[in-house]
Amino acid sequence: MLLLYCVTESVADAHIPGVHGSPVSTIAEGGVLCHSSEWSERNKDDAQQDALAYWSVVNRLFQQTAVIPFRFPTFMKDQAAMQEFLALNAQGFLSELRRLRDLVQMRITIPSEPTSNAAPPTSGTEFLKQRQKSSRVSQDTIAALRASGEDLVREWKQSHRTGSTLLFALIGRGALEDLKSRISQIEASANVRVSGPWPPSEFIKCELELPMSTETTL
Amino acid sequence: MATPPQRVSLGSATDSNDEVSLLEILDHVLNSGVVIQGSIVISVAGVDLLYVGLNVVLTSVETALKTLRNEEAAARKQLR
């Protein structure tokens, strides 16, 4: 069975160790390369370590070229199945790789709950007021962040996690430092965290086709 | 060329910088990226056990394998 990492248009690095040290190999089809390594049931010691090893491969490729990562873990039965899958989807991948070629994703985490420094509420009303205030601060911060990068960011996306809001900015590689500098000047963002550049996973628009039935043996 | 993701902390730094970074990486690889929709037949030792949506398997390696083992054990129990 194969563990899939990502799809790229081209890559220079040929010898990358994958999850559990299995060498990463590539299959070419329709102008794209799909990177994968062998996976067997015995490779199940530590899911967290596996996820980090997976990220290490994707990140190494991302440093060299545009990537479309698969969500970890994604499997294919064998190389023939992957070739068939790629043949069906190569054009879609290629189109997205070209659209996102020089673009990366920045991730901004904005807390949406009262800070731990706030005094614990003594009543229900006070609790609701704290939540309301926190939500207002969070919304103001998001608005300020969006305004600060208005002329740099190609596209914004927003999603929610427990206790925080995530803001994703799709931006050209060349404009990264400028955006970071502007964000750092926003006073209201005392608890904001910025990380990146990441592969632009949140902005990939792929409608994938899958062969009618894929049999996978674990 | 892109550089590896680095964290830029604004305002007060926390004591759990490394943990935050690790969580961000795990969150990124487990919650984003291309998802292949579809169905698969999972078989162990040549015996088909489950016909499940592929997304179930994508959730987590450990969870998927644990579910598989539990199903297998349950199936064995029923056969006794």
Coordinates of C-alpha atoms in Angstrom, one line a residue:
Chain A
M1 CA 0.0 0.0 0.0
L2 CA 1.2 3.5 -0.8
L3 CA 1.1 6.6 1.5
L4 CA 0.5 9.7 -0.6
Y5 CA 2.3 12.9 0.2
C6 CA 1.6 15.5 -2.5
V7 CA 1.5 16.4 -6.1
T8 CA 4.0 18.7 -7.8
E9 CA 4.7 19.9 -11.3
S10 CA 8.5 19.4 -11.0
V11 CA 11.0 18.6 -8.3
A12 CA 14.8 18.5 -8.0
D13 CA 15.2 16.5 -4.8
A14 CA 15.3 12.8 -5.7
H15 CA 16.3 11.1 -2.5
I16 CA 13.9 12.0 0.4
P17 CA 13.3 9.6 3.3
G18 CA 9.6 9.3 4.0
V19 CA 7.5 8.0 6.9
H20 CA 9.4 5.2 8.7
G21 CA 12.4 5.8 6.5
S22 CA 10.7 4.4 3.4
P23 CA 12.1 6.2 0.4
V24 CA 9.8 8.6 -1.4
S25 CA 9.2 7.7 -5.0
T26 CA 7.4 9.6 -7.7
I27 CA 5.0 8.7 -10.4
A28 CA 4.6 11.0 -13.4
E29 CA 1.4 11.4 -15.4
G30 CA 0.0 14.1 -17.5
G31 CA 2.7 16.7 -16.5
V32 CA 2.4 16.2 -12.7
L33 CA 4.4 14.1 -10.2
C34 CA 2.8 12.3 -7.3
H35 CA 5.0 11.5 -4.4
S36 CA 4.4 8.5 -2.2
S37 CA 6.2 5.8 -0.2
E38 CA 5.4 2.2 0.8
W39 CA 3.2 1.7 3.8
S40 CA 2.5 -1.5 5.6
E41 CA 0.5 -2.4 8.7
R42 CA 3.6 -2.8 10.7
N43 CA 4.2 0.9 10.2
K44 CA 1.7 1.9 12.9
D45 CA 3.9 2.7 16.0
D46 CA 3.2 6.4 16.5
A47 CA 0.6 8.3 14.5
Q48 CA 2.0 11.7 15.6
Q49 CA 5.5 10.8 14.5
D50 CA 4.1 9.6 11.2
A51 CA 2.3 12.8 10.7
L52 CA 5.4 14.8 11.4
A53 CA 7.5 12.7 9.1
Y54 CA 4.8 13.2 6.4
W55 CA 5.0 16.9 7.0
S56 CA 8.8 16.9 6.7
V57 CA 8.6 15.4 3.2
V58 CA 5.8 17.8 2.1
N59 CA 7.7 20.8 3.5
R60 CA 10.9 19.8 1.8
L61 CA 9.2 19.6 -1.5
F62 CA 7.4 22.9 -0.8
Q63 CA 10.7 24.6 -0.3
Q64 CA 11.5 23.7 -3.9
T65 CA 8.3 24.0 -5.8
A66 CA 4.5 24.4 -5.6
V67 CA 2.8 21.5 -3.9
I68 CA -0.8 20.1 -3.5
P69 CA -0.6 18.1 -0.3
F70 CA -2.9 15.2 0.4
R71 CA -4.6 15.2 3.8
F72 CA -2.6 12.8 6.1
P73 CA -3.1 9.9 5.9
T74 CA -4.2 9.2 2.3
F75 CA -3.5 5.7 0.8
M76 CA -3.6 4.1 -2.6
K77 CA -3.5 0.3 -3.1
D78 CA -0.4 0.3 -5.4
Q79 CA 1.3 2.2 -8.2
A80 CA -1.1 1.0 -10.8
A81 CA -4.0 2.5 -8.8
M82 CA -2.1 5.7 -8.3
Q83 CA -1.3 5.9 -12.0
E84 CA -5.0 5.4 -12.8
F85 CA -6.0 8.1 -10.3
L86 CA -3.4 10.5 -11.7
A87 CA -4.5 10.0 -15.2
L88 CA -8.1 11.0 -14.2
N89 CA -7.0 14.1 -12.3
A90 CA -3.7 15.3 -13.8
Q91 CA -5.3 18.2 -15.6
G92 CA -7.0 19.5 -12.5
F93 CA -3.8 19.2 -10.5
L94 CA -1.8 20.9 -13.2
S95 CA -4.2 23.8 -13.4
E96 CA -4.1 24.3 -9.6
L97 CA -0.3 24.0 -9.4
R98 CA 0.0 26.7 -12.1
R99 CA -2.5 29.0 -10.4
L100 CA -0.8 28.6 -7.0
R101 CA 2.8 28.4 -8.3
D102 CA 4.2 31.5 -6.5
L103 CA 1.6 31.7 -3.8
V104 CA 1.8 30.5 -0.2
Q105 CA -0.5 30.5 2.8
M106 CA -0.1 32.4 6.1
R107 CA -2.0 31.3 9.1
I108 CA -3.1 33.8 11.7
T109 CA -4.7 32.5 15.0
I110 CA -6.9 35.0 16.8
P111 CA -8.2 34.0 20.3
S112 CA -11.9 34.2 20.5
E113 CA -12.3 33.6 24.2
P114 CA -11.4 35.8 27.2
T115 CA -7.7 35.8 28.0
S116 CA -6.6 33.7 31.0
N117 CA -5.6 36.9 32.7
A118 CA -9.2 38.0 32.9
A119 CA -10.9 37.6 36.4
P120 CA -13.3 34.7 36.5
P121 CA -16.9 35.9 36.1
T122 CA -18.9 36.0 39.3
S123 CA -22.3 35.8 37.6
G124 CA -24.0 34.7 34.4
T125 CA -24.4 38.2 33.3
E126 CA -20.7 39.0 33.8
F127 CA -19.8 35.8 31.9
L128 CA -21.9 36.8 28.9
K129 CA -20.4 40.3 29.0
Q130 CA -16.9 38.9 29.0
R131 CA -17.8 36.7 26.0
Q132 CA -19.3 39.6 24.2
K133 CA -16.3 41.8 24.8
S134 CA -13.9 39.0 23.7
S135 CA -15.9 38.4 20.5
R136 CA -15.9 42.1 19.7
V137 CA -12.1 42.3 20.2
S138 CA -11.7 39.3 18.0
Q139 CA -13.9 40.7 15.2
D140 CA -12.0 44.1 15.4
T141 CA -8.7 42.3 15.2
I142 CA -9.8 40.3 12.2
A143 CA -11.0 43.4 10.5
A144 CA -7.7 45.2 11.2
L145 CA -5.7 42.2 9.9
R146 CA -7.7 42.1 6.7
A147 CA -7.3 45.8 6.2
S148 CA -3.6 45.7 6.8
G149 CA -3.0 43.3 4.0
E150 CA -5.7 44.4 1.6
D151 CA -3.3 45.2 -1.3
L152 CA -1.0 42.3 -0.6
V153 CA -3.3 39.3 0.0
R154 CA -5.0 37.6 -3.0
E155 CA -7.6 35.9 -1.0
W156 CA -8.7 35.4 2.7
K157 CA -10.3 32.4 4.3
Q158 CA -11.6 32.1 7.8
S159 CA -12.4 29.1 10.0
H160 CA -13.1 28.4 13.6
R161 CA -11.4 26.1 16.1
T162 CA -12.3 25.7 19.8
G163 CA -11.3 29.0 21.4
S164 CA -9.9 30.7 18.4
T165 CA -10.5 31.9 14.9
L166 CA -8.1 31.0 12.1
L167 CA -7.5 33.5 9.3
F168 CA -5.7 32.2 6.2
A169 CA -4.0 34.6 3.8
L170 CA -3.1 33.6 0.2
I171 CA -0.1 35.7 -0.7
G172 CA 2.8 35.9 -3.1
R173 CA 6.1 34.6 -1.8
G174 CA 7.6 38.0 -2.5
A175 CA 5.2 39.8 -0.3
L176 CA 5.6 37.7 2.9
E177 CA 7.9 40.0 4.8
D178 CA 5.8 43.0 4.0
L179 CA 2.7 41.3 5.3
K180 CA 4.5 40.2 8.5
S181 CA 5.8 43.6 9.1
R182 CA 2.3 45.2 8.7
I183 CA 0.6 42.6 11.0
S184 CA 3.2 43.2 13.7
Q185 CA 2.2 46.8 13.8
I186 CA -1.4 46.1 14.8
E187 CA -1.7 47.0 18.4
A188 CA -4.9 45.1 19.0
S189 CA -3.2 41.9 18.0
A190 CA -1.4 41.3 21.3
N191 CA -2.4 37.6 21.4
V192 CA -2.4 37.0 17.7
R193 CA -0.1 34.3 16.4
V194 CA 1.2 34.2 12.8
S195 CA 2.8 31.2 11.2
G196 CA 4.0 30.4 7.7
P197 CA 4.6 30.2 4.9
W198 CA 2.6 27.0 4.5
P199 CA 1.5 25.3 1.3
P200 CA -1.8 27.0 0.2
S201 CA -3.9 24.0 1.2
E202 CA -7.0 26.1 2.2
F203 CA -7.2 27.6 -1.3
I204 CA -6.9 24.5 -3.4
K205 CA -10.0 23.9 -5.6
C206 CA -9.8 20.4 -6.9
E207 CA -12.8 18.3 -7.9
L208 CA -11.2 14.9 -7.9
E209 CA -12.4 11.8 -9.8
L210 CA -11.7 8.4 -8.4
P211 CA -11.7 5.1 -10.3
M212 CA -15.1 3.3 -9.7
S213 CA -13.8 1.1 -6.8
T214 CA -10.5 1.1 -5.1
E215 CA -9.6 -1.9 -3.1
T216 CA -7.2 -1.5 -0.3
T217 CA -5.7 -4.3 1.7
L218 CA -4.4 -3.5 5.2
Chain B
M1 CA 11.8 29.8 -2.7
A2 CA 9.7 29.3 0.4
T3 CA 11.3 28.9 3.8
P4 CA 10.1 26.3 6.3
P5 CA 7.2 27.5 8.3
Q6 CA 8.3 29.6 11.2
R7 CA 6.2 31.1 14.0
V8 CA 6.1 34.8 14.5
S9 CA 4.8 35.6 18.0
L10 CA 3.3 39.0 18.4
G11 CA 2.8 40.5 21.8
S12 CA 3.4 38.4 24.9
A13 CA 5.2 35.1 24.2
T14 CA 3.9 32.0 25.9
D15 CA 5.9 29.3 27.6
S16 CA 4.5 26.7 25.3
N17 CA 6.0 28.0 22.0
D18 CA 7.2 24.6 20.9
E19 CA 3.9 23.0 21.7
V20 CA 2.0 25.6 19.7
S21 CA 4.2 25.0 16.7
L22 CA 3.8 21.2 16.9
L23 CA 0.0 21.6 17.3
E24 CA -0.1 23.9 14.2
I25 CA 1.8 21.4 12.1
L26 CA -0.4 18.5 13.2
D27 CA -3.5 20.6 12.7
H28 CA -2.3 21.5 9.2
V29 CA -1.5 18.0 8.1
L30 CA -4.6 16.4 9.6
N31 CA -7.2 19.1 8.7
S32 CA -6.1 20.4 5.4
G33 CA -5.0 19.1 2.0
V34 CA -6.7 17.2 -0.8
V35 CA -9.2 14.6 0.4
I36 CA -10.0 11.8 -1.9
Q37 CA -13.7 10.9 -1.8
G38 CA -14.7 7.4 -2.5
S39 CA -15.2 3.9 -1.1
I40 CA -12.9 1.1 -0.4
V41 CA -13.0 -2.5 0.6
I42 CA -10.8 -3.2 3.5
S43 CA -9.7 -6.8 3.8
V44 CA -7.5 -8.6 6.3
A45 CA -5.8 -11.9 5.3
G46 CA -7.8 -11.9 2.1
V47 CA -11.2 -11.7 3.8
D48 CA -13.3 -8.6 3.1
L49 CA -14.4 -7.1 6.3
L50 CA -15.7 -3.6 5.7
Y51 CA -17.0 -1.5 3.0
V52 CA -16.5 2.0 4.2
G53 CA -16.3 5.6 3.0
L54 CA -12.6 6.4 2.3
N55 CA -12.9 9.4 4.6
V56 CA -13.2 7.1 7.6
V57 CA -9.8 5.8 6.8
L58 CA -8.4 9.2 6.2
T59 CA -9.4 10.3 9.7
S60 CA -6.5 8.7 11.5
V61 CA -4.2 5.8 10.9
E62 CA -4.4 4.6 14.5
T63 CA -8.2 5.0 14.7
A64 CA -8.6 3.2 11.4
L65 CA -6.4 0.3 12.4
K66 CA -8.0 0.1 15.8
T67 CA -11.5 0.0 14.3
L68 CA -10.4 -2.6 11.9
R69 CA -9.0 -4.8 14.7
N70 CA -12.1 -4.3 16.8
E71 CA -14.3 -5.3 13.9
E72 CA -12.1 -8.3 13.2
A73 CA -12.4 -9.4 16.9
A74 CA -16.1 -8.9 16.9
A75 CA -16.5 -11.0 13.7
R76 CA -14.4 -13.8 15.2
K77 CA -16.6 -13.7 18.4
Q78 CA -19.7 -14.1 16.3
L79 CA -18.3 -17.1 14.5
R80 CA -17.7 -18.9 17.8

